[in-house]
């Protein structure tokens, strides 16, 4: 019990509150270009195929490694000298994000779907940019033994953000309409701005590049990728990252349209899917963080991955139950709880792979690859659902998780050794994190 008590006390450390708030800022925009927007599109009678294609607006999450070296190494005039590299970029990105959310709210998908797609893509780009900085901040702020709990804390905050932009947005839209709803969501970006104001810049290696193109390409772009490519089985690791959560992404990409077609109202979805479901996810995240602490990241990925794959079959059952609020409650609790466990283990794994000298760039690369399943690969979900019907579609999503679980078995045991090696390479900055 004492070991579990030590794990629980990790969550009480003061800097975890900052990680929690930053997780909220990170999670807020995603639903506004994902599940919430998906309901708006369904309500506007956009076809399932086009709704599936709207997943491509999130391609920024897949490509964010392209511009991550700029955020990692290039200072902003005036602001960086006063606030630091991470905090200055967060302020600028979050102000632009709030404006983009207002623009998306005043688009009309029924009359002008292209304008809606443009603003959704802009929100996704700024959200992905914010994630680059926040992920680097978290990894640099926490000690090595805190990364599992930090992964859970950021996922908790992330889910609080989804409650606000999922259940909160759907319920609000029922009474005030979509433009006012998105305006309200834009105001919540202020949570991130307040956190930036109250939290100090984390310790990290000096990162400003020399002002020549050759030096920038070598130090900020080439070196982070070269360093990663020197590690054992690095290609296998990249393939695993792409495939591990593919089954979840394929199912989640069409889940809101599934609930709507079963006849569930916005308020029913808000109360069960977006509130109870998120609470279940947060419980799974908390347990996942403790499991990582107790049995290690590698074995946690296997256990959580198997449970999450099996949980997709509850949607097959729900498809046959139809518009049954009790069945929806059971299905959502099971699926979201296991998804939370997977999320905590997976974020801890990605964090452990990062060299602290290139935190933002390497984490952006890894999380971009992870987003491939949610965006590019999952874009076919609408077409598959139309061709197969909901029961067969969700059975297929469970099978889609098998390759990632098999690779988790293959890679189990290597994470801890890689993390210790990276800490040694990072030197004093990596080993002496602020308490």
Short mmCIF file of C-alpha atoms in Angstrom, two decimals:
data_model
loop_
_atom_site.label_atom_id
_atom_site.label_comp_id
_atom_site.label_asym_id
_atom_site.label_seq_id
_atom_site.Cartn_x
_atom_site.Cartn_y
_atom_site.Cartn_z
CA UNK A 1 0.00 0.00 0.00
CA UNK A 2 2.87 2.38 0.71
CA UNK A 3 3.98 2.22 -2.91
CA UNK A 4 0.47 3.15 -4.06
CA UNK A 5 0.42 5.92 -1.44
CA UNK A 6 3.68 7.32 -2.81
CA UNK A 7 2.13 7.30 -6.27
CA UNK A 8 -0.97 9.15 -5.06
CA UNK A 9 1.14 11.82 -3.36
CA UNK A 10 2.71 12.66 -6.72
CA UNK A 11 -0.59 14.29 -7.73
CA UNK A 12 -0.46 16.63 -4.71
CA UNK A 13 2.78 18.35 -5.77
CA UNK A 14 2.16 22.06 -6.55
CA UNK A 15 3.54 22.05 -10.08
CA UNK A 16 0.97 19.41 -11.04
CA UNK A 17 -1.66 22.19 -10.81
CA UNK A 18 0.10 24.10 -13.56
CA UNK A 19 0.25 20.93 -15.65
CA UNK A 20 -3.48 20.40 -15.00
CA UNK A 21 -4.37 23.93 -16.18
CA UNK A 22 -2.18 23.61 -19.27
CA UNK A 23 -3.89 20.32 -20.04
CA UNK A 24 -7.21 22.19 -19.96
CA UNK A 25 -5.87 24.76 -22.43
CA UNK A 26 -4.66 21.93 -24.67
CA UNK A 27 -7.93 19.99 -24.62
CA UNK A 28 -10.29 22.93 -25.13
CA UNK A 29 -9.87 23.48 -28.93
CA UNK A 30 -9.86 19.81 -29.98
CA UNK A 31 -13.58 19.12 -29.42
CA UNK A 32 -14.46 22.41 -31.12
CA UNK A 33 -13.01 21.09 -34.38
CA UNK A 34 -13.94 17.48 -33.59
CA UNK A 35 -16.96 16.04 -31.77
CA UNK A 36 -18.76 19.35 -31.13
CA UNK A 37 -18.27 20.52 -34.69
CA UNK A 38 -19.32 17.05 -35.85
CA UNK A 39 -22.71 17.43 -34.14
CA UNK A 40 -23.12 20.90 -35.68
CA UNK A 41 -22.36 19.42 -39.12
CA UNK A 42 -24.81 16.54 -38.55
CA UNK A 43 -27.49 19.01 -37.41
CA UNK A 44 -26.82 21.03 -40.59
CA UNK A 45 -27.44 17.84 -42.65
CA UNK A 46 -23.90 17.52 -43.97
CA UNK A 47 -23.38 13.98 -45.36
CA UNK A 48 -21.56 11.33 -43.31
CA UNK A 49 -18.85 11.08 -45.97
CA UNK A 50 -18.16 14.83 -45.75
CA UNK A 51 -18.25 14.73 -41.95
CA UNK A 52 -15.59 12.02 -42.08
CA UNK A 53 -13.51 14.18 -44.42
CA UNK A 54 -13.72 17.05 -41.91
CA UNK A 55 -11.30 15.00 -39.81
CA UNK A 56 -8.64 16.22 -42.27
CA UNK A 57 -8.83 19.73 -40.78
CA UNK A 58 -6.82 18.21 -37.94
CA UNK A 59 -3.91 17.35 -40.23
CA UNK A 60 -2.01 20.09 -38.37
CA UNK A 61 -1.70 17.68 -35.44
CA UNK A 62 0.03 15.26 -37.80
CA UNK A 63 2.36 17.83 -39.37
CA UNK A 64 3.20 19.97 -36.33
CA UNK A 65 6.75 18.60 -36.23
CA UNK A 66 7.38 20.68 -39.38
CA UNK A 67 7.24 24.01 -37.55
CA UNK A 68 8.09 22.75 -34.05
CA UNK A 69 11.81 23.72 -34.44
CA UNK A 70 10.72 27.36 -34.76
CA UNK A 71 8.83 27.20 -31.46
CA UNK A 72 11.63 25.23 -29.84
CA UNK A 73 14.53 27.46 -30.84
CA UNK A 74 13.49 30.83 -32.32
CA UNK A 75 12.86 33.68 -29.82
CA UNK A 76 10.10 36.25 -30.21
CA UNK A 77 11.17 39.91 -30.30
CA UNK A 78 10.87 41.62 -26.92
CA UNK A 79 8.57 38.98 -25.36
CA UNK A 80 11.05 36.10 -25.08
CA UNK A 81 13.62 38.21 -23.24
CA UNK A 82 11.01 39.09 -20.62
CA UNK A 83 8.97 35.88 -20.36
CA UNK A 84 11.16 33.06 -21.63
CA UNK A 85 10.96 30.83 -24.69
CA UNK A 86 7.97 28.69 -23.68
CA UNK A 87 5.81 31.34 -22.02
CA UNK A 88 6.22 33.99 -24.72
CA UNK A 89 5.14 31.65 -27.50
CA UNK A 90 2.15 30.48 -25.45
CA UNK A 91 0.86 34.03 -24.99
CA UNK A 92 0.96 34.80 -28.73
CA UNK A 93 -0.53 31.46 -29.80
CA UNK A 94 -3.39 31.59 -27.29
CA UNK A 95 -4.43 35.11 -28.25
CA UNK A 96 -4.59 34.10 -31.92
CA UNK A 97 -6.45 30.91 -30.98
CA UNK A 98 -9.19 32.88 -29.22
CA UNK A 99 -9.71 35.01 -32.34
CA UNK A 100 -9.84 31.94 -34.60
CA UNK A 101 -12.51 30.34 -32.41
CA UNK A 102 -14.67 33.44 -32.76
CA UNK A 103 -14.31 33.23 -36.56
CA UNK A 104 -15.29 29.54 -36.55
CA UNK A 105 -18.37 30.27 -34.46
CA UNK A 106 -19.64 32.79 -37.00
CA UNK A 107 -19.19 30.41 -39.94
CA UNK A 108 -22.25 28.54 -41.23
CA UNK A 109 -21.60 24.92 -42.32
CA UNK A 110 -25.00 24.63 -44.03
CA UNK A 111 -24.44 27.69 -46.28
CA UNK A 112 -20.64 27.94 -46.49
CA UNK A 113 -18.88 24.67 -45.54
CA UNK A 114 -15.60 25.87 -47.07
CA UNK A 115 -15.41 28.86 -44.72
CA UNK A 116 -16.22 26.54 -41.83
CA UNK A 117 -13.44 24.18 -42.90
CA UNK A 118 -10.97 27.08 -43.25
CA UNK A 119 -11.55 28.39 -39.74
CA UNK A 120 -11.59 24.83 -38.32
CA UNK A 121 -8.20 24.21 -39.96
CA UNK A 122 -6.85 27.49 -38.51
CA UNK A 123 -8.06 26.56 -35.02
CA UNK A 124 -6.45 23.13 -35.41
CA UNK A 125 -3.15 24.71 -36.54
CA UNK A 126 -3.03 27.05 -33.55
CA UNK A 127 -4.13 24.28 -31.20
CA UNK A 128 -1.36 22.02 -32.50
CA UNK A 129 1.14 24.87 -32.06
CA UNK A 130 -0.05 25.38 -28.49
CA UNK A 131 0.40 21.65 -27.85
CA UNK A 132 4.02 21.81 -29.05
CA UNK A 133 4.89 24.39 -26.40
CA UNK A 134 2.76 22.91 -23.60
CA UNK A 135 4.19 19.41 -24.08
CA UNK A 136 7.75 20.74 -23.96
CA UNK A 137 6.89 22.78 -20.86
CA UNK A 138 5.51 19.72 -19.06
CA UNK A 139 8.44 17.44 -19.85
CA UNK A 140 10.99 20.11 -18.84
CA UNK A 141 9.16 21.07 -15.64
CA UNK A 142 8.83 17.55 -14.19
CA UNK A 143 11.42 15.17 -12.80
CA UNK A 144 11.89 11.75 -14.37
CA UNK A 145 9.91 9.97 -11.64
CA UNK A 146 7.01 12.42 -12.11
CA UNK A 147 6.45 11.89 -15.83
CA UNK A 148 3.77 9.21 -15.37
CA UNK A 149 1.80 11.35 -12.90
CA UNK A 150 2.41 14.38 -15.11
CA UNK A 151 0.96 12.49 -18.07
CA UNK A 152 -2.12 11.73 -15.96
CA UNK A 153 -2.41 15.35 -14.73
CA UNK A 154 -2.21 16.79 -18.23
CA UNK A 155 -4.78 14.25 -19.42
CA UNK A 156 -7.08 15.22 -16.53
CA UNK A 157 -6.82 18.86 -17.51
CA UNK A 158 -7.30 17.87 -21.13
CA UNK A 159 -10.57 16.14 -20.21
CA UNK A 160 -11.75 19.15 -18.22
CA UNK A 161 -11.20 21.11 -21.43
CA UNK A 162 -13.26 18.56 -23.34
CA UNK A 163 -16.07 18.80 -20.78
CA UNK A 164 -16.16 22.56 -21.38
CA UNK A 165 -16.00 22.36 -25.17
CA UNK A 166 -18.01 19.13 -25.41
CA UNK A 167 -20.86 18.96 -22.89
CA UNK A 168 -20.64 22.67 -22.12
CA UNK A 169 -20.72 23.71 -25.75
CA UNK A 170 -23.53 21.32 -26.72
CA UNK A 171 -25.71 22.36 -23.79
CA UNK A 172 -25.02 26.05 -24.37
CA UNK A 173 -25.77 25.75 -28.10
CA UNK A 174 -29.20 24.36 -27.23
CA UNK A 175 -30.13 27.75 -25.74
CA UNK A 176 -27.97 30.45 -27.35
CA UNK A 177 -26.92 28.99 -30.72
CA UNK A 178 -23.53 28.14 -32.15
CA UNK A 179 -21.96 31.63 -32.65
CA UNK A 180 -22.43 32.65 -29.00
CA UNK A 181 -21.28 29.21 -27.89
CA UNK A 182 -17.98 29.49 -29.75
CA UNK A 183 -17.54 33.02 -28.40
CA UNK A 184 -17.88 31.62 -24.88
CA UNK A 185 -15.34 28.91 -25.67
CA UNK A 186 -12.92 31.55 -26.96
CA UNK A 187 -13.12 33.31 -23.59
CA UNK A 188 -12.01 30.10 -21.86
CA UNK A 189 -8.66 30.33 -23.64
CA UNK A 190 -7.99 32.81 -20.84
CA UNK A 191 -7.31 29.85 -18.51
CA UNK A 192 -4.11 29.20 -20.44
CA UNK A 193 -3.13 32.85 -20.39
CA UNK A 194 -3.58 33.07 -16.61
CA UNK A 195 -1.50 29.91 -16.14
CA UNK A 196 1.30 31.38 -18.23
CA UNK A 197 1.25 34.53 -16.09
CA UNK A 198 1.48 32.59 -12.81
CA UNK A 199 3.93 29.83 -13.76
CA UNK A 200 7.70 30.35 -14.12
CA UNK A 201 9.68 29.39 -17.19
CA UNK A 202 10.95 25.79 -16.79
CA UNK A 203 14.63 24.93 -16.79
CA UNK A 204 15.84 23.77 -20.20
CA UNK A 205 19.04 23.90 -22.25
CA UNK A 206 19.88 27.17 -24.00
CA UNK A 207 17.94 26.88 -27.22
CA UNK A 208 18.16 30.07 -29.27
CA UNK A 209 19.65 29.38 -32.68
CA UNK A 210 22.37 31.38 -34.35
CA UNK A 211 20.97 33.73 -36.95
CA UNK A 212 22.10 31.82 -40.04
CA UNK A 213 20.04 29.47 -42.16
CA UNK A 214 22.67 26.73 -42.05
CA UNK A 215 22.96 26.85 -38.26
CA UNK A 216 19.20 26.77 -37.84
CA UNK A 217 18.76 23.77 -40.14
CA UNK A 218 21.56 21.87 -38.41
CA UNK A 219 20.82 22.68 -34.74
CA UNK A 220 17.04 23.04 -34.73
CA UNK A 221 15.91 20.70 -37.52
CA UNK A 222 18.51 18.08 -38.44
CA UNK A 223 19.99 17.32 -35.02
CA UNK A 224 16.74 16.34 -33.21
CA UNK A 225 15.88 13.87 -35.98
CA UNK A 226 19.46 12.59 -36.27
CA UNK A 227 19.64 11.98 -32.53
CA UNK A 228 16.38 10.02 -32.54
CA UNK A 229 17.49 7.95 -35.54
CA UNK A 230 20.61 6.77 -33.66
CA UNK A 231 18.50 4.81 -31.16
CA UNK A 232 17.89 1.06 -31.35
CA UNK A 233 14.69 0.03 -33.18
CA UNK A 234 13.70 3.62 -33.82
CA UNK A 235 11.70 2.74 -36.95
CA UNK A 236 9.70 0.16 -35.01
CA UNK A 237 8.99 2.78 -32.36
CA UNK A 238 7.62 5.19 -34.99
CA UNK A 239 5.36 2.55 -36.53
CA UNK A 240 4.08 1.64 -33.07
CA UNK A 241 3.23 5.27 -32.31
CA UNK A 242 1.17 5.54 -35.50
CA UNK A 243 -0.76 2.31 -34.96
CA UNK A 244 -1.17 2.03 -31.18
CA UNK A 245 -4.38 4.10 -30.87
CA UNK A 246 -5.71 3.61 -34.40
CA UNK A 247 -8.69 1.52 -33.25
CA UNK A 248 -9.70 4.19 -30.72
CA UNK A 249 -9.30 6.94 -33.30
CA UNK A 250 -11.37 5.14 -35.93
CA UNK A 251 -14.23 4.58 -33.48
CA UNK A 252 -14.02 8.01 -31.86
CA UNK A 253 -13.95 9.81 -35.18
CA UNK A 254 -17.54 8.75 -35.93
CA UNK A 255 -18.96 8.26 -32.43
CA UNK A 256 -20.90 11.54 -32.21
CA UNK A 257 -22.55 10.95 -35.59
CA UNK A 258 -23.39 7.44 -34.34
CA UNK A 259 -25.14 8.80 -31.23
CA UNK A 260 -27.03 11.38 -33.30
CA UNK A 261 -28.25 8.76 -35.78
CA UNK A 262 -29.45 6.57 -32.90
CA UNK A 263 -31.71 9.48 -31.96
CA UNK A 264 -29.94 10.84 -28.86
CA UNK A 265 -30.51 14.57 -28.32
CA UNK A 266 -27.86 17.19 -27.66
CA UNK A 267 -28.74 17.27 -23.96
CA UNK A 268 -28.60 13.46 -23.68
CA UNK A 269 -25.20 13.43 -25.35
CA UNK A 270 -24.06 16.30 -23.14
CA UNK A 271 -25.14 14.55 -19.93
CA UNK A 272 -23.98 11.01 -20.70
CA UNK A 273 -21.24 11.15 -23.34
CA UNK A 274 -19.68 14.50 -22.51
CA UNK A 275 -20.00 14.49 -18.70
CA UNK A 276 -20.25 10.92 -17.40
CA UNK A 277 -17.97 9.76 -20.20
CA UNK A 278 -15.32 12.32 -19.35
CA UNK A 279 -15.55 11.48 -15.64
CA UNK A 280 -15.01 7.82 -16.54
CA UNK A 281 -12.05 8.82 -18.70
CA UNK A 282 -10.53 10.83 -15.86
CA UNK A 283 -10.92 7.86 -13.50
CA UNK A 284 -9.15 5.70 -16.07
CA UNK A 285 -6.41 8.31 -16.44
CA UNK A 286 -5.81 8.41 -12.69
CA UNK A 287 -5.60 4.62 -12.53
CA UNK A 288 -3.40 4.56 -15.63
CA UNK A 289 -0.93 6.97 -14.04
CA UNK A 290 -0.72 4.78 -10.93
CA UNK A 291 -0.32 1.63 -13.02
CA UNK A 292 2.57 3.23 -14.93
CA UNK A 293 4.21 4.08 -11.60
CA UNK A 294 3.74 0.53 -10.29
CA UNK A 295 4.46 -1.77 -13.27
CA UNK A 296 6.28 0.50 -15.72
CA UNK A 297 5.35 2.09 -19.01
CA UNK A 298 5.93 -0.90 -21.29
CA UNK A 299 3.66 -3.34 -19.47
CA UNK A 300 1.06 -0.60 -18.92
CA UNK A 301 0.81 -0.08 -22.68
CA UNK A 302 -0.01 -3.77 -23.16
CA UNK A 303 -2.61 -4.03 -20.39
CA UNK A 304 -4.38 -0.78 -21.29
CA UNK A 305 -4.22 -1.48 -25.02
CA UNK A 306 -5.92 -4.87 -24.72
CA UNK A 307 -8.67 -3.47 -22.47
CA UNK A 308 -9.29 -0.53 -24.82
CA UNK A 309 -9.56 -2.80 -27.88
CA UNK A 310 -12.08 -5.06 -26.17
CA UNK A 311 -14.12 -2.06 -25.04
CA UNK A 312 -14.96 -1.13 -28.64
CA UNK A 313 -17.32 -4.11 -28.76
CA UNK A 314 -19.67 -2.28 -26.38
CA UNK A 315 -20.54 -0.02 -29.34
CA UNK A 316 -21.55 -3.10 -31.33
CA UNK A 317 -23.92 -3.96 -28.46
CA UNK A 318 -25.18 -0.36 -28.32
CA UNK A 319 -25.93 -0.36 -32.05
CA UNK A 320 -28.39 -3.22 -31.48
CA UNK A 321 -29.91 -1.60 -28.37
CA UNK A 322 -30.76 1.60 -30.25
CA UNK A 323 -32.01 4.70 -28.43
CA UNK A 324 -31.58 3.37 -24.89
CA UNK A 325 -30.13 5.84 -22.39
CA UNK A 326 -29.13 3.07 -19.95
CA UNK A 327 -27.25 1.17 -22.66
CA UNK A 328 -25.52 4.38 -23.74
CA UNK A 329 -24.43 4.99 -20.14
CA UNK A 330 -22.87 1.53 -19.79
CA UNK A 331 -21.14 1.67 -23.17
CA UNK A 332 -19.71 5.12 -22.60
CA UNK A 333 -18.41 4.32 -19.12
CA UNK A 334 -16.60 1.16 -20.27
CA UNK A 335 -15.08 2.71 -23.40
CA UNK A 336 -14.01 5.96 -21.78
CA UNK A 337 -12.50 4.33 -18.68
CA UNK A 338 -10.22 2.12 -20.77
CA UNK A 339 -9.44 5.02 -23.09
CA UNK A 340 -8.24 7.01 -20.08
CA UNK A 341 -5.88 4.23 -19.03
CA UNK A 342 -4.46 4.07 -22.55
CA UNK A 343 -4.01 7.84 -22.68
CA UNK A 344 -2.00 8.04 -19.45
CA UNK A 345 0.30 5.17 -20.45
CA UNK A 346 0.80 6.49 -23.99
CA UNK A 347 1.63 10.08 -22.98
CA UNK A 348 4.10 8.77 -20.40
CA UNK A 349 5.69 6.65 -23.13
CA UNK A 350 6.04 9.54 -25.58
CA UNK A 351 7.48 11.78 -22.84
CA UNK A 352 10.06 9.15 -21.93
CA UNK A 353 11.31 9.08 -25.53
CA UNK A 354 12.26 12.79 -25.59
CA UNK A 355 15.79 14.10 -25.22
CA UNK A 356 15.50 17.25 -23.08
CA UNK A 357 17.82 19.11 -25.46
CA UNK A 358 15.18 18.85 -28.21
CA UNK A 359 11.99 18.49 -26.15
CA UNK A 360 9.53 20.49 -28.25
CA UNK A 361 10.73 19.21 -31.61
CA UNK A 362 10.92 15.53 -30.68
CA UNK A 363 7.63 15.45 -28.78
CA UNK A 364 5.96 17.26 -31.67
CA UNK A 365 7.28 14.61 -34.06
CA UNK A 366 6.09 11.76 -31.87
CA UNK A 367 2.66 13.22 -31.09
CA UNK A 368 2.23 14.18 -34.76
CA UNK A 369 2.70 10.56 -35.69
CA UNK A 370 0.22 9.56 -32.99
CA UNK A 371 -2.31 12.00 -34.46
CA UNK A 372 -2.04 10.31 -37.87
CA UNK A 373 -4.49 7.64 -36.74
CA UNK A 374 -6.98 10.28 -35.55
CA UNK A 375 -6.80 12.39 -38.71
CA UNK A 376 -5.50 10.89 -41.94
CA UNK A 377 -6.11 7.18 -41.25
CA UNK A 378 -9.45 7.78 -39.50
CA UNK A 379 -10.79 10.02 -42.30
CA UNK A 380 -12.20 6.91 -43.98
CA UNK A 381 -14.39 6.18 -40.95
CA UNK A 382 -17.52 7.81 -42.40
CA UNK A 383 -17.26 5.84 -45.64
CA UNK A 384 -16.68 2.56 -43.75
CA UNK A 385 -19.68 3.20 -41.49
CA UNK A 386 -21.89 3.83 -44.54
CA UNK A 387 -20.67 0.68 -46.29
CA UNK A 388 -20.63 -1.72 -43.32
CA UNK A 389 -23.28 -0.38 -40.97
CA UNK A 390 -22.56 0.52 -37.36
CA UNK A 391 -22.19 -2.97 -35.79
CA UNK A 392 -19.61 -4.24 -38.30
CA UNK A 393 -17.85 -0.87 -38.31
CA UNK A 394 -17.22 -0.92 -34.56
CA UNK A 395 -16.15 -4.57 -34.66
CA UNK A 396 -13.59 -3.55 -37.27
CA UNK A 397 -12.29 -0.75 -35.00
CA UNK A 398 -11.52 -3.34 -32.30
CA UNK A 399 -9.51 -5.42 -34.78
CA UNK A 400 -7.68 -2.28 -35.95
CA UNK A 401 -6.02 -2.08 -32.50
CA UNK A 402 -4.34 -5.50 -32.80
CA UNK A 403 -1.16 -4.41 -34.71
CA UNK A 404 -0.42 -1.70 -32.14
CA UNK A 405 -0.85 -4.12 -29.23
CA UNK A 406 1.46 -6.64 -30.91
CA UNK A 407 4.12 -3.94 -31.28
CA UNK A 408 3.65 -2.99 -27.61
CA UNK A 409 4.62 -6.56 -26.69
CA UNK A 410 7.64 -6.28 -28.97
CA UNK A 411 8.85 -3.01 -27.44
CA UNK A 412 8.03 -3.71 -23.76
CA UNK A 413 10.98 -3.26 -21.43
CA UNK A 414 13.02 -0.83 -23.54
CA UNK A 415 11.42 2.44 -22.36
CA UNK A 416 13.09 2.74 -18.95
CA UNK A 417 16.57 2.07 -20.33
CA UNK A 418 16.11 4.66 -23.08
CA UNK A 419 14.89 7.29 -20.60
CA UNK A 420 17.89 6.85 -18.30
CA UNK A 421 20.22 7.15 -21.29
CA UNK A 422 18.51 10.36 -22.41
CA UNK A 423 18.77 11.88 -18.94
CA UNK A 424 22.50 11.15 -18.93
CA UNK A 425 22.88 12.81 -22.33
CA UNK A 426 20.94 15.88 -21.18
CA UNK A 427 23.36 16.56 -18.33
CA UNK A 428 22.60 18.79 -15.32
CA UNK A 429 19.59 20.51 -16.92
CA UNK A 430 17.86 17.20 -17.46
CA UNK A 431 18.67 15.88 -14.00
CA UNK A 432 18.00 18.91 -11.86
CA UNK A 433 14.43 19.85 -12.56
CA UNK A 434 12.76 22.49 -10.37
CA UNK A 435 10.71 21.18 -7.44
#
